[in-house]
């Protein structure tokens, strides 16, 4: 007689029970958190939000928005709108570091809102977001958004060191070149080469983990050495694909290459296909010291592009040799050198 009476299921207009309405909201929020963190595209999350009013309300819960992963923000440049900006801002305000980083990069490079973009990236960097730390380091190395005198090499090295500590391979490679060349830090060739070896080792370890997955073996049958299918780590005897670019880097490249956002005259994109960063002033990026035909925002992009593509294409140009006086040091990890182009203030 003291037992609670069982709850009567809600009924629809047709008279059938609607068990969805009886589900507790904390359970639905938990499920939506799992969905947002594992979403492979923005449509995975949007399709839930448009299902019904209850899912729309719970899908915009701060906890759900804070768990969304980078692929949930993989918006195409042609679909960019004010509503997309507001959604990313909403996620950033909920504490989502990927949203802060993505929106920061878009505002800094695409919308040319330098202050807001750098602030959002700094918000993600404070929470130990390695790509945000590395992007801020690139901005400091290049003086992006300002003049050549705004470069802060020491700050760039410090940011790279933090990102490298968190496992960012490009930051570790950049740090190795800084120590090896005495760029923003006291020159220490031995330490620099150790960092470069560590970067290659981490890169190799991450790729080997990927190659051991059943998905890779199913989609990519082994190829014969010398058949032209060698990838990033062919120097190690491995047939490896290029690392997957971050969604925001693909957005940047599509933004400028598709004509959605135009580059000012005299400005260039980073030549590494997985980067997408544009120059914010003329001659901001450095050229390859051998051919002078490609330019990079960082050593990390240069090293990746060298192994993926430019190593087979780079050919000396006599005019460029006369101007720079040689091909320069090739670097400890076998990539071509870079030379800084003199800027006209």
Short mmCIF file of C-alpha atoms in Angstrom, two decimals, residues 9-340:
data_model
loop_
_atom_site.label_atom_id
_atom_site.label_comp_id
_atom_site.label_asym_id
_atom_site.label_seq_id
_atom_site.Cartn_x
_atom_site.Cartn_y
_atom_site.Cartn_z
CA UNK A 9 2.85 6.93 -20.06
CA UNK A 10 2.11 10.04 -22.08
CA UNK A 11 -0.22 9.51 -24.98
CA UNK A 12 -0.27 11.04 -28.40
CA UNK A 13 -3.31 12.16 -30.36
CA UNK A 14 -3.59 8.67 -31.81
CA UNK A 15 -3.86 7.21 -28.31
CA UNK A 16 -0.46 5.43 -28.40
CA UNK A 17 2.13 5.88 -25.65
CA UNK A 18 5.01 8.30 -26.31
CA UNK A 19 7.89 6.96 -24.25
CA UNK A 20 10.24 9.67 -25.54
CA UNK A 21 8.46 12.28 -23.42
CA UNK A 22 9.04 10.11 -20.36
CA UNK A 23 12.81 10.00 -20.80
CA UNK A 24 14.60 12.13 -18.16
CA UNK A 25 16.35 15.20 -19.50
CA UNK A 26 19.70 14.38 -17.89
CA UNK A 27 19.77 11.11 -19.87
CA UNK A 28 19.01 12.95 -23.12
CA UNK A 29 21.69 15.55 -22.39
CA UNK A 30 24.20 12.73 -21.77
CA UNK A 31 23.29 11.10 -25.11
CA UNK A 32 23.50 14.43 -26.94
CA UNK A 33 26.93 15.08 -25.41
CA UNK A 34 28.17 11.78 -26.81
CA UNK A 35 26.67 12.63 -30.18
CA UNK A 36 28.18 16.11 -30.37
CA UNK A 37 31.64 14.88 -29.38
CA UNK A 38 31.60 12.09 -32.00
CA UNK A 39 29.89 14.01 -34.82
CA UNK A 40 31.67 13.53 -38.15
CA UNK A 41 30.11 16.61 -39.74
CA UNK A 42 27.94 19.61 -38.78
CA UNK A 43 24.88 17.87 -40.24
CA UNK A 44 25.07 15.17 -37.54
CA UNK A 45 24.33 17.79 -34.92
CA UNK A 46 21.98 19.94 -37.00
CA UNK A 47 19.75 16.97 -37.89
CA UNK A 48 19.17 16.37 -34.19
CA UNK A 49 18.39 20.03 -33.49
CA UNK A 50 15.66 20.13 -36.15
CA UNK A 51 14.00 16.87 -35.06
CA UNK A 52 11.70 18.35 -32.41
CA UNK A 53 11.43 21.24 -29.99
CA UNK A 54 12.67 19.21 -27.03
CA UNK A 55 15.82 18.01 -28.78
CA UNK A 56 16.40 21.52 -30.11
CA UNK A 57 16.23 22.93 -26.60
CA UNK A 58 18.43 20.22 -25.06
CA UNK A 59 20.82 20.25 -28.04
CA UNK A 60 21.64 23.88 -27.25
CA UNK A 61 22.38 23.03 -23.62
CA UNK A 62 25.79 24.51 -22.63
CA UNK A 63 27.09 21.07 -21.64
CA UNK A 64 26.23 19.64 -25.07
CA UNK A 65 27.79 22.60 -26.90
CA UNK A 66 30.95 22.40 -24.79
CA UNK A 67 31.54 18.76 -25.85
CA UNK A 68 31.27 19.25 -29.62
CA UNK A 69 34.37 18.12 -31.52
CA UNK A 70 36.30 19.79 -34.31
CA UNK A 71 34.43 17.91 -37.07
CA UNK A 72 31.12 19.27 -35.78
CA UNK A 73 32.41 22.72 -36.80
CA UNK A 74 33.70 21.65 -40.24
CA UNK A 75 31.63 24.30 -42.03
CA UNK A 76 32.23 24.78 -45.74
CA UNK A 77 33.38 28.22 -46.79
CA UNK A 78 30.50 28.62 -49.24
CA UNK A 79 28.01 28.01 -46.40
CA UNK A 80 29.44 30.62 -44.05
CA UNK A 81 26.84 33.00 -42.66
CA UNK A 82 26.03 35.14 -39.66
CA UNK A 83 24.09 32.25 -38.13
CA UNK A 84 27.21 30.05 -38.37
CA UNK A 85 29.21 32.80 -36.67
CA UNK A 86 26.58 33.04 -33.90
CA UNK A 87 26.53 29.26 -33.39
CA UNK A 88 30.32 29.07 -33.06
CA UNK A 89 30.25 32.01 -30.66
CA UNK A 90 27.56 30.26 -28.61
CA UNK A 91 29.73 27.14 -28.39
CA UNK A 92 32.79 29.21 -27.51
CA UNK A 93 30.87 30.93 -24.71
CA UNK A 94 29.91 27.46 -23.42
CA UNK A 95 33.62 26.70 -23.00
CA UNK A 96 34.28 24.75 -26.19
CA UNK A 97 37.96 25.24 -27.07
CA UNK A 98 37.55 23.88 -30.62
CA UNK A 99 34.86 26.47 -31.30
CA UNK A 100 37.06 29.23 -29.87
CA UNK A 101 39.97 28.14 -32.04
CA UNK A 102 37.89 27.69 -35.21
CA UNK A 103 36.08 31.00 -34.89
CA UNK A 104 39.33 32.73 -33.92
CA UNK A 105 41.12 31.52 -37.05
CA UNK A 106 38.18 32.49 -39.29
CA UNK A 107 37.90 35.96 -37.80
CA UNK A 108 41.64 36.60 -37.82
CA UNK A 109 42.44 35.45 -41.37
CA UNK A 110 39.14 35.49 -43.30
CA UNK A 111 37.12 38.29 -41.76
CA UNK A 112 40.26 40.34 -40.91
CA UNK A 113 39.01 40.98 -37.39
CA UNK A 114 42.47 40.57 -35.91
CA UNK A 115 41.75 41.55 -32.33
CA UNK A 116 38.69 39.34 -31.87
CA UNK A 117 40.33 36.42 -33.66
CA UNK A 118 43.52 36.54 -31.60
CA UNK A 119 41.45 36.87 -28.41
CA UNK A 120 39.44 33.74 -29.22
CA UNK A 121 42.57 31.75 -30.05
CA UNK A 122 44.14 32.94 -26.79
CA UNK A 123 41.02 31.76 -24.95
CA UNK A 124 41.57 28.27 -26.37
CA UNK A 125 45.34 28.43 -25.76
CA UNK A 126 44.80 29.23 -22.07
CA UNK A 127 42.98 25.89 -21.83
CA UNK A 128 46.00 24.09 -23.32
CA UNK A 129 44.65 23.70 -26.85
CA UNK A 130 47.81 22.77 -28.78
CA UNK A 131 46.73 23.93 -32.29
CA UNK A 132 45.72 27.32 -30.85
CA UNK A 133 49.09 27.67 -29.12
CA UNK A 134 50.90 26.82 -32.34
CA UNK A 135 48.78 29.22 -34.40
CA UNK A 136 49.56 32.03 -31.98
CA UNK A 137 53.24 31.12 -32.28
CA UNK A 138 53.03 31.44 -36.09
CA UNK A 139 51.40 34.85 -35.66
CA UNK A 140 54.23 35.95 -33.34
CA UNK A 141 56.96 34.63 -35.66
CA UNK A 142 55.49 36.43 -38.67
CA UNK A 143 54.11 39.54 -36.97
CA UNK A 144 50.80 38.68 -38.64
CA UNK A 145 48.24 41.44 -38.61
CA UNK A 146 50.90 44.08 -38.08
CA UNK A 147 54.24 45.18 -39.48
CA UNK A 148 57.57 43.41 -39.60
CA UNK A 149 58.59 45.18 -36.39
CA UNK A 150 55.72 43.45 -34.57
CA UNK A 151 57.48 40.09 -34.73
CA UNK A 152 58.18 38.60 -31.30
CA UNK A 153 60.45 35.61 -31.78
CA UNK A 154 60.87 34.90 -28.08
CA UNK A 155 57.09 34.75 -27.57
CA UNK A 156 56.82 32.46 -30.59
CA UNK A 157 59.40 30.07 -29.15
CA UNK A 158 57.62 30.04 -25.77
CA UNK A 159 54.27 29.24 -27.39
CA UNK A 160 55.87 26.54 -29.55
CA UNK A 161 57.46 24.97 -26.49
CA UNK A 162 54.09 24.76 -24.74
CA UNK A 163 52.37 23.28 -27.81
CA UNK A 164 55.24 20.80 -28.28
CA UNK A 165 54.91 19.72 -24.64
CA UNK A 166 51.24 18.94 -25.39
CA UNK A 167 52.28 16.72 -28.30
CA UNK A 168 51.90 19.02 -31.32
CA UNK A 169 54.33 17.63 -33.91
CA UNK A 170 54.59 20.77 -36.05
CA UNK A 171 55.34 22.85 -32.96
CA UNK A 172 58.07 20.41 -31.92
CA UNK A 173 59.62 20.59 -35.40
CA UNK A 174 59.42 24.39 -35.36
CA UNK A 175 61.07 24.43 -31.94
CA UNK A 176 63.87 22.22 -33.22
CA UNK A 177 64.64 24.60 -36.08
CA UNK A 178 64.55 27.58 -33.71
CA UNK A 179 67.21 26.05 -31.48
CA UNK A 180 69.24 24.77 -34.41
CA UNK A 181 69.26 28.16 -36.16
CA UNK A 182 69.30 30.38 -33.07
CA UNK A 183 65.97 31.86 -34.14
CA UNK A 184 64.31 33.42 -31.09
CA UNK A 185 66.39 31.29 -28.74
CA UNK A 186 70.05 30.77 -27.93
CA UNK A 187 71.54 28.50 -30.60
CA UNK A 188 71.90 24.90 -29.49
CA UNK A 189 72.38 22.68 -32.52
CA UNK A 190 72.42 19.41 -30.56
CA UNK A 191 69.19 20.23 -28.74
CA UNK A 192 67.57 21.39 -31.95
CA UNK A 193 68.39 18.14 -33.71
CA UNK A 194 67.04 16.16 -30.76
CA UNK A 195 63.74 18.00 -31.10
CA UNK A 196 63.67 17.26 -34.84
CA UNK A 197 64.29 13.57 -34.22
CA UNK A 198 61.54 13.55 -31.60
CA UNK A 199 59.16 15.21 -34.07
CA UNK A 200 59.84 12.53 -36.69
CA UNK A 201 59.49 9.79 -34.06
CA UNK A 202 56.13 11.13 -32.87
CA UNK A 203 54.97 11.48 -36.44
CA UNK A 204 56.00 7.92 -37.22
CA UNK A 205 54.35 6.56 -34.05
CA UNK A 206 51.03 8.26 -34.79
CA UNK A 207 51.04 6.99 -38.37
CA UNK A 208 51.91 3.44 -37.34
CA UNK A 209 48.97 3.44 -34.94
CA UNK A 210 46.76 4.53 -37.82
CA UNK A 211 48.23 1.93 -40.18
CA UNK A 212 47.47 -0.84 -37.68
CA UNK A 213 43.76 -0.02 -37.72
CA UNK A 214 41.46 -2.36 -39.71
CA UNK A 215 39.95 0.63 -41.55
CA UNK A 216 43.30 1.57 -43.09
CA UNK A 217 44.10 -2.00 -44.20
CA UNK A 218 40.67 -2.32 -45.77
CA UNK A 219 40.77 0.95 -47.72
CA UNK A 220 44.48 0.99 -48.61
CA UNK A 221 46.09 -2.21 -49.89
CA UNK A 222 49.89 -2.25 -49.59
CA UNK A 223 51.71 -0.56 -52.44
CA UNK A 224 55.04 -1.51 -53.93
CA UNK A 225 58.00 0.71 -53.07
CA UNK A 226 58.90 2.96 -55.97
CA UNK A 227 55.42 2.83 -57.48
CA UNK A 228 54.79 6.49 -56.73
CA UNK A 229 52.43 6.00 -53.75
CA UNK A 230 54.97 6.85 -51.05
CA UNK A 231 53.66 9.42 -48.60
CA UNK A 232 54.86 11.65 -45.84
CA UNK A 233 57.33 9.33 -44.12
CA UNK A 234 58.87 7.73 -47.19
CA UNK A 235 62.23 8.71 -45.70
CA UNK A 236 61.61 5.96 -43.13
CA UNK A 237 60.60 3.39 -45.72
CA UNK A 238 56.88 3.76 -44.90
CA UNK A 239 54.08 4.27 -47.37
CA UNK A 240 52.05 6.79 -45.40
CA UNK A 241 49.29 9.25 -46.34
CA UNK A 242 49.46 12.93 -45.54
CA UNK A 243 48.14 13.85 -42.09
CA UNK A 244 44.53 14.99 -42.05
CA UNK A 245 44.28 18.76 -41.96
CA UNK A 246 42.28 20.45 -39.23
CA UNK A 247 38.78 21.44 -40.49
CA UNK A 248 39.53 25.14 -40.03
CA UNK A 249 42.61 24.87 -42.26
CA UNK A 250 40.46 23.39 -45.02
CA UNK A 251 37.98 26.22 -44.46
CA UNK A 252 40.74 28.84 -44.89
CA UNK A 253 41.98 27.34 -48.14
CA UNK A 254 38.47 26.98 -49.56
CA UNK A 255 37.64 30.53 -48.49
CA UNK A 256 40.45 32.07 -50.50
CA UNK A 257 40.67 29.62 -53.40
CA UNK A 258 36.94 29.52 -54.12
CA UNK A 259 36.66 33.29 -54.31
CA UNK A 260 34.41 33.55 -51.24
CA UNK A 261 37.04 35.83 -49.77
CA UNK A 262 39.68 37.43 -51.97
CA UNK A 263 43.33 38.03 -51.21
CA UNK A 264 44.61 41.56 -51.62
CA UNK A 265 47.05 42.14 -54.46
CA UNK A 266 50.54 40.92 -53.67
CA UNK A 267 49.46 38.57 -50.86
CA UNK A 268 49.92 34.80 -51.08
CA UNK A 269 48.66 31.65 -49.39
CA UNK A 270 51.01 29.27 -47.61
CA UNK A 271 52.13 26.74 -50.22
CA UNK A 272 51.41 23.76 -47.96
CA UNK A 273 48.04 22.42 -49.10
CA UNK A 274 46.91 21.55 -45.58
CA UNK A 275 47.47 25.02 -44.11
CA UNK A 276 45.41 27.72 -45.81
CA UNK A 277 46.94 30.66 -43.90
CA UNK A 278 47.25 33.82 -46.02
CA UNK A 279 49.73 36.62 -45.70
CA UNK A 280 48.39 39.68 -43.87
CA UNK A 281 50.96 41.95 -45.54
CA UNK A 282 53.24 41.68 -48.56
CA UNK A 283 56.28 39.36 -48.21
CA UNK A 284 55.20 38.17 -44.78
CA UNK A 285 56.04 34.52 -45.46
CA UNK A 286 59.48 33.17 -46.31
CA UNK A 287 60.40 31.53 -49.60
CA UNK A 288 62.17 28.28 -50.32
CA UNK A 289 65.88 29.11 -50.47
CA UNK A 290 66.46 26.71 -53.40
CA UNK A 291 63.83 27.55 -56.00
CA UNK A 292 62.16 30.66 -54.59
CA UNK A 293 58.85 29.55 -56.11
CA UNK A 294 57.00 28.50 -52.93
CA UNK A 295 56.46 30.25 -49.61
CA UNK A 296 55.52 29.03 -46.16
CA UNK A 297 54.11 30.51 -42.98
CA UNK A 298 56.24 28.24 -40.79
CA UNK A 299 58.92 25.56 -40.68
CA UNK A 300 56.23 23.02 -39.85
CA UNK A 301 54.39 23.67 -43.11
CA UNK A 302 57.63 23.72 -45.05
CA UNK A 303 58.77 20.35 -43.68
CA UNK A 304 55.43 18.69 -44.44
CA UNK A 305 55.17 20.12 -47.94
CA UNK A 306 58.79 19.18 -48.67
CA UNK A 307 58.19 15.52 -47.92
CA UNK A 308 54.75 15.40 -49.52
CA UNK A 309 55.29 17.33 -52.74
CA UNK A 310 57.99 19.94 -53.05
CA UNK A 311 60.92 17.54 -52.70
CA UNK A 312 60.14 16.15 -56.15
CA UNK A 313 59.44 19.56 -57.72
CA UNK A 314 62.13 21.83 -56.25
CA UNK A 315 64.69 22.91 -58.84
CA UNK A 316 67.29 25.69 -58.46
CA UNK A 317 66.79 28.89 -60.45
CA UNK A 318 69.99 30.71 -61.37
CA UNK A 319 68.43 34.11 -60.86
CA UNK A 320 67.37 33.20 -57.35
CA UNK A 321 70.84 31.79 -56.59
CA UNK A 322 72.42 35.08 -57.65
CA UNK A 323 70.13 37.03 -55.33
CA UNK A 324 70.45 34.91 -52.17
CA UNK A 325 73.98 33.61 -52.71
CA UNK A 326 73.34 29.89 -52.40
CA UNK A 327 70.82 27.24 -51.59
CA UNK A 328 71.14 27.47 -47.83
CA UNK A 329 71.22 24.73 -45.23
CA UNK A 330 68.89 21.84 -45.92
CA UNK A 331 68.05 21.31 -42.25
CA UNK A 332 68.45 18.32 -39.99
CA UNK A 333 65.37 16.47 -41.19
CA UNK A 334 66.22 16.73 -44.88
CA UNK A 335 63.87 19.52 -45.91
CA UNK A 336 64.86 22.49 -48.05
CA UNK A 337 65.80 25.74 -46.37
CA UNK A 338 63.88 28.99 -46.29
CA UNK A 339 65.01 32.54 -46.83
CA UNK A 340 63.27 35.63 -45.59
#
